[in-house]
Amino acid sequence: QKGAEAELAAKKYMTQLDAADITAITYDHNDEICSFVKKDGVWNAAEDKTLSVKQSDLETMAEKLANLEVSDVIEGVTNLEQYGLTEPAKTIQFIAGDTEYEILQGTYNPTASVYYVCDASDLSVVYTVQTTALISFNHGMDSLVETAEVTE
């Protein structure tokens, strides 16, 4: 038990929020902007509220963003280019409460199996995150929309 508590205390997070407070998520995937809003506890596509989106997938995204676990923190960064953050591979924006957040995802480091990310509001700090931390954002709208089953 003590080992598990020490491991939990040693974890580092880029964000520590309540996932229930996240009401909007927007990110880019292969030149497609995926944007979702949550109203009355239900996630919808921002552009087309008639689309039925996979609630569990959006809840997973909100959970990941609310408590974004990082492997390492690199402070005093002056050259974002070396982390692929001058032209980020992905930009994830979300709103929690009255605060807007923007996370930039840079290059992948295959040696360490991590991505470099930073908070757009403080470009002097770069974080490393495991590949699983942002895997939910590797899906376009098509895979997040419920498809009606055709019955004959």
PDB file of C-alpha atoms in Angstrom:
ATOM      1  CA  GLN A   1       0.000   0.000   0.000  1.00  0.00           C
ATOM      2  CA  LYS A   2       2.773   2.466   0.918  1.00  0.00           C
ATOM      3  CA  GLY A   3       4.543   1.734  -2.374  1.00  0.00           C
ATOM      4  CA  ALA A   4       1.375   2.509  -4.321  1.00  0.00           C
ATOM      5  CA  GLU A   5       0.849   5.744  -2.371  1.00  0.00           C
ATOM      6  CA  ALA A   6       4.453   6.829  -2.990  1.00  0.00           C
ATOM      7  CA  GLU A   7       4.077   6.053  -6.711  1.00  0.00           C
ATOM      8  CA  LEU A   8       0.865   8.088  -6.854  1.00  0.00           C
ATOM      9  CA  ALA A   9       2.509  11.014  -5.032  1.00  0.00           C
ATOM     10  CA  ALA A  10       5.431  10.906  -7.489  1.00  0.00           C
ATOM     11  CA  LYS A  11       3.172  11.312 -10.524  1.00  0.00           C
ATOM     12  CA  LYS A  12       3.351  14.665 -12.288  1.00  0.00           C
ATOM     13  CA  TYR A  13       0.490  16.370 -14.097  1.00  0.00           C
ATOM     14  CA  MET A  14       0.299  19.150 -16.639  1.00  0.00           C
ATOM     15  CA  THR A  15      -3.347  19.748 -15.728  1.00  0.00           C
ATOM     16  CA  GLN A  16      -5.330  18.804 -12.650  1.00  0.00           C
ATOM     17  CA  LEU A  17      -8.970  19.654 -13.179  1.00  0.00           C
ATOM     18  CA  ASP A  18     -12.382  18.105 -12.716  1.00  0.00           C
ATOM     19  CA  ALA A  19     -13.307  16.410 -16.007  1.00  0.00           C
ATOM     20  CA  ALA A  20     -16.954  17.305 -15.377  1.00  0.00           C
ATOM     21  CA  ASP A  21     -15.995  20.997 -15.696  1.00  0.00           C
ATOM     22  CA  ILE A  22     -14.813  20.538 -19.296  1.00  0.00           C
ATOM     23  CA  THR A  23     -17.507  21.854 -21.630  1.00  0.00           C
ATOM     24  CA  ALA A  24     -15.722  22.163 -24.970  1.00  0.00           C
ATOM     25  CA  ILE A  25     -12.972  20.265 -26.795  1.00  0.00           C
ATOM     26  CA  THR A  26     -11.493  21.192 -30.169  1.00  0.00           C
ATOM     27  CA  TYR A  27      -8.538  19.582 -31.887  1.00  0.00           C
ATOM     28  CA  ASP A  28      -7.142  19.038 -35.332  1.00  0.00           C
ATOM     29  CA  HIS A  29      -6.798  15.603 -36.878  1.00  0.00           C
ATOM     30  CA  ASN A  30      -5.289  15.215 -40.361  1.00  0.00           C
ATOM     31  CA  ASP A  31      -6.324  18.761 -41.361  1.00  0.00           C
ATOM     32  CA  GLU A  32      -9.860  18.195 -39.990  1.00  0.00           C
ATOM     33  CA  ILE A  33     -11.076  20.315 -37.086  1.00  0.00           C
ATOM     34  CA  CYS A  34     -12.969  18.197 -34.569  1.00  0.00           C
ATOM     35  CA  SER A  35     -15.007  20.330 -32.210  1.00  0.00           C
ATOM     36  CA  PHE A  36     -17.385  19.248 -29.461  1.00  0.00           C
ATOM     37  CA  VAL A  37     -19.450  21.001 -26.813  1.00  0.00           C
ATOM     38  CA  LYS A  38     -21.108  19.620 -23.721  1.00  0.00           C
ATOM     39  CA  LYS A  39     -24.480  20.934 -22.657  1.00  0.00           C
ATOM     40  CA  ASP A  40     -26.641  19.454 -19.916  1.00  0.00           C
ATOM     41  CA  GLY A  41     -24.132  16.625 -19.547  1.00  0.00           C
ATOM     42  CA  VAL A  42     -24.325  15.549 -23.199  1.00  0.00           C
ATOM     43  CA  TRP A  43     -21.538  15.924 -25.757  1.00  0.00           C
ATOM     44  CA  ASN A  44     -22.446  17.090 -29.262  1.00  0.00           C
ATOM     45  CA  ALA A  45     -20.536  18.000 -32.387  1.00  0.00           C
ATOM     46  CA  ALA A  46     -20.181  21.793 -32.289  1.00  0.00           C
ATOM     47  CA  GLU A  47     -20.927  22.253 -35.996  1.00  0.00           C
ATOM     48  CA  ASP A  48     -23.798  19.762 -36.326  1.00  0.00           C
ATOM     49  CA  LYS A  49     -25.754  19.110 -33.151  1.00  0.00           C
ATOM     50  CA  THR A  50     -27.883  16.503 -34.969  1.00  0.00           C
ATOM     51  CA  LEU A  51     -24.910  14.118 -35.060  1.00  0.00           C
ATOM     52  CA  SER A  52     -24.917  11.563 -32.283  1.00  0.00           C
ATOM     53  CA  VAL A  53     -21.397  11.398 -30.901  1.00  0.00           C
ATOM     54  CA  LYS A  54     -19.894   8.572 -28.868  1.00  0.00           C
ATOM     55  CA  GLN A  55     -20.291   9.883 -25.322  1.00  0.00           C
ATOM     56  CA  SER A  56     -17.774   7.478 -23.781  1.00  0.00           C
ATOM     57  CA  ASP A  57     -15.050   8.587 -26.222  1.00  0.00           C
ATOM     58  CA  LEU A  58     -15.619  12.262 -25.401  1.00  0.00           C
ATOM     59  CA  GLU A  59     -15.684  11.510 -21.669  1.00  0.00           C
ATOM     60  CA  THR A  60     -12.342   9.698 -22.067  1.00  0.00           C
ATOM     61  CA  MET A  61     -10.905  12.750 -23.821  1.00  0.00           C
ATOM     62  CA  ALA A  62     -12.151  15.025 -21.047  1.00  0.00           C
ATOM     63  CA  GLU A  63     -10.614  12.714 -18.404  1.00  0.00           C
ATOM     64  CA  LYS A  64      -7.251  12.701 -20.202  1.00  0.00           C
ATOM     65  CA  LEU A  65      -7.241  16.502 -20.528  1.00  0.00           C
ATOM     66  CA  ALA A  66      -8.378  17.063 -16.944  1.00  0.00           C
ATOM     67  CA  ASN A  67      -5.513  15.047 -15.498  1.00  0.00           C
ATOM     68  CA  LEU A  68      -2.822  15.046 -18.140  1.00  0.00           C
ATOM     69  CA  GLU A  69      -0.059  12.927 -16.652  1.00  0.00           C
ATOM     70  CA  VAL A  70       3.462  13.801 -17.723  1.00  0.00           C
ATOM     71  CA  SER A  71       6.668  11.774 -17.592  1.00  0.00           C
ATOM     72  CA  ASP A  72       9.045  14.695 -17.352  1.00  0.00           C
ATOM     73  CA  VAL A  73       9.099  18.489 -17.089  1.00  0.00           C
ATOM     74  CA  ILE A  74      11.689  20.517 -18.999  1.00  0.00           C
ATOM     75  CA  GLU A  75      11.868  24.078 -17.690  1.00  0.00           C
ATOM     76  CA  GLY A  76      13.592  27.153 -19.090  1.00  0.00           C
ATOM     77  CA  VAL A  77      13.011  26.164 -22.704  1.00  0.00           C
ATOM     78  CA  THR A  78      14.129  28.802 -25.210  1.00  0.00           C
ATOM     79  CA  ASN A  79      14.132  26.742 -28.421  1.00  0.00           C
ATOM     80  CA  LEU A  80      10.750  25.135 -29.103  1.00  0.00           C
ATOM     81  CA  GLU A  81      11.899  23.925 -32.509  1.00  0.00           C
ATOM     82  CA  GLN A  82      13.914  21.054 -31.057  1.00  0.00           C
ATOM     83  CA  TYR A  83      10.666  19.671 -29.575  1.00  0.00           C
ATOM     84  CA  GLY A  84       8.609  20.186 -32.730  1.00  0.00           C
ATOM     85  CA  LEU A  85       6.565  22.872 -31.040  1.00  0.00           C
ATOM     86  CA  THR A  86       7.157  25.834 -33.381  1.00  0.00           C
ATOM     87  CA  GLU A  87       4.794  24.100 -35.823  1.00  0.00           C
ATOM     88  CA  PRO A  88       2.884  21.676 -33.594  1.00  0.00           C
ATOM     89  CA  ALA A  89       1.680  18.357 -34.990  1.00  0.00           C
ATOM     90  CA  LYS A  90      -1.576  18.848 -33.096  1.00  0.00           C
ATOM     91  CA  THR A  91      -3.320  21.576 -31.155  1.00  0.00           C
ATOM     92  CA  ILE A  92      -5.890  20.674 -28.527  1.00  0.00           C
ATOM     93  CA  GLN A  93      -8.083  23.402 -27.076  1.00  0.00           C
ATOM     94  CA  PHE A  94     -10.591  22.950 -24.288  1.00  0.00           C
ATOM     95  CA  ILE A  95     -12.665  24.947 -21.860  1.00  0.00           C
ATOM     96  CA  ALA A  96     -13.001  24.038 -18.187  1.00  0.00           C
ATOM     97  CA  GLY A  97     -15.188  26.361 -16.179  1.00  0.00           C
ATOM     98  CA  ASP A  98     -14.336  29.890 -17.347  1.00  0.00           C
ATOM     99  CA  THR A  99     -10.790  29.033 -18.407  1.00  0.00           C
ATOM    100  CA  GLU A 100      -9.594  28.236 -21.922  1.00  0.00           C
ATOM    101  CA  TYR A 101      -6.629  25.908 -22.335  1.00  0.00           C
ATOM    102  CA  GLU A 102      -4.483  25.162 -25.358  1.00  0.00           C
ATOM    103  CA  ILE A 103      -2.092  22.231 -25.497  1.00  0.00           C
ATOM    104  CA  LEU A 104       0.446  21.984 -28.292  1.00  0.00           C
ATOM    105  CA  GLN A 105       1.732  18.548 -29.270  1.00  0.00           C
ATOM    106  CA  GLY A 106       5.174  18.446 -30.823  1.00  0.00           C
ATOM    107  CA  THR A 107       7.304  15.622 -32.099  1.00  0.00           C
ATOM    108  CA  TYR A 108       7.458  12.032 -30.974  1.00  0.00           C
ATOM    109  CA  ASN A 109      10.658  10.803 -29.348  1.00  0.00           C
ATOM    110  CA  PRO A 110      10.901   7.107 -30.303  1.00  0.00           C
ATOM    111  CA  THR A 111      13.813   6.482 -27.924  1.00  0.00           C
ATOM    112  CA  ALA A 112      11.794   7.482 -24.870  1.00  0.00           C
ATOM    113  CA  SER A 113       8.368   6.638 -26.404  1.00  0.00           C
ATOM    114  CA  VAL A 114       7.018  10.083 -25.489  1.00  0.00           C
ATOM    115  CA  TYR A 115       5.539  13.140 -27.170  1.00  0.00           C
ATOM    116  CA  TYR A 116       6.646  16.656 -26.354  1.00  0.00           C
ATOM    117  CA  VAL A 117       3.793  18.950 -25.347  1.00  0.00           C
ATOM    118  CA  CYS A 118       3.432  22.413 -23.894  1.00  0.00           C
ATOM    119  CA  ASP A 119       0.782  24.763 -22.618  1.00  0.00           C
ATOM    120  CA  ALA A 120       0.386  27.581 -25.130  1.00  0.00           C
ATOM    121  CA  SER A 121       0.182  30.048 -22.216  1.00  0.00           C
ATOM    122  CA  ASP A 122       3.716  29.160 -21.015  1.00  0.00           C
ATOM    123  CA  LEU A 123       6.091  28.206 -23.813  1.00  0.00           C
ATOM    124  CA  SER A 124       9.098  28.067 -21.468  1.00  0.00           C
ATOM    125  CA  VAL A 125       8.005  24.693 -20.073  1.00  0.00           C
ATOM    126  CA  VAL A 126       7.876  21.527 -22.178  1.00  0.00           C
ATOM    127  CA  TYR A 127       6.435  18.283 -20.884  1.00  0.00           C
ATOM    128  CA  THR A 128       6.844  14.724 -22.065  1.00  0.00           C
ATOM    129  CA  VAL A 129       3.757  12.508 -22.149  1.00  0.00           C
ATOM    130  CA  GLN A 130       3.355   8.821 -22.874  1.00  0.00           C
ATOM    131  CA  THR A 131       1.847   7.936 -26.242  1.00  0.00           C
ATOM    132  CA  THR A 132      -1.326   6.725 -24.504  1.00  0.00           C
ATOM    133  CA  ALA A 133      -1.957  10.147 -22.929  1.00  0.00           C
ATOM    134  CA  LEU A 134      -3.186  11.716 -26.169  1.00  0.00           C
ATOM    135  CA  ILE A 135      -4.150   8.659 -28.223  1.00  0.00           C
ATOM    136  CA  SER A 136      -7.848   9.602 -27.967  1.00  0.00           C
ATOM    137  CA  PHE A 137      -7.113  12.620 -30.155  1.00  0.00           C
ATOM    138  CA  ASN A 138      -5.970  10.460 -33.083  1.00  0.00           C
ATOM    139  CA  HIS A 139      -9.552  10.038 -34.280  1.00  0.00           C
ATOM    140  CA  GLY A 140     -11.475  12.105 -36.783  1.00  0.00           C
ATOM    141  CA  MET A 141     -15.164  12.993 -36.656  1.00  0.00           C
ATOM    142  CA  ASP A 142     -16.160   9.868 -38.581  1.00  0.00           C
ATOM    143  CA  SER A 143     -14.941   7.563 -35.850  1.00  0.00           C
ATOM    144  CA  LEU A 144     -16.548   9.631 -33.084  1.00  0.00           C
ATOM    145  CA  VAL A 145     -20.031   9.729 -34.595  1.00  0.00           C
ATOM    146  CA  GLU A 146     -22.485   6.966 -33.832  1.00  0.00           C
ATOM    147  CA  THR A 147     -23.554   5.261 -37.018  1.00  0.00           C
ATOM    148  CA  ALA A 148     -27.126   4.140 -37.211  1.00  0.00           C
ATOM    149  CA  GLU A 149     -27.419   0.465 -37.922  1.00  0.00           C
ATOM    150  CA  VAL A 150     -29.351  -0.261 -41.070  1.00  0.00           C
ATOM    151  CA  THR A 151     -32.158  -2.738 -40.537  1.00  0.00           C
ATOM    152  CA  GLU A 152     -34.030  -4.325 -43.370  1.00  0.00           C
TER     153      GLU A 152
END
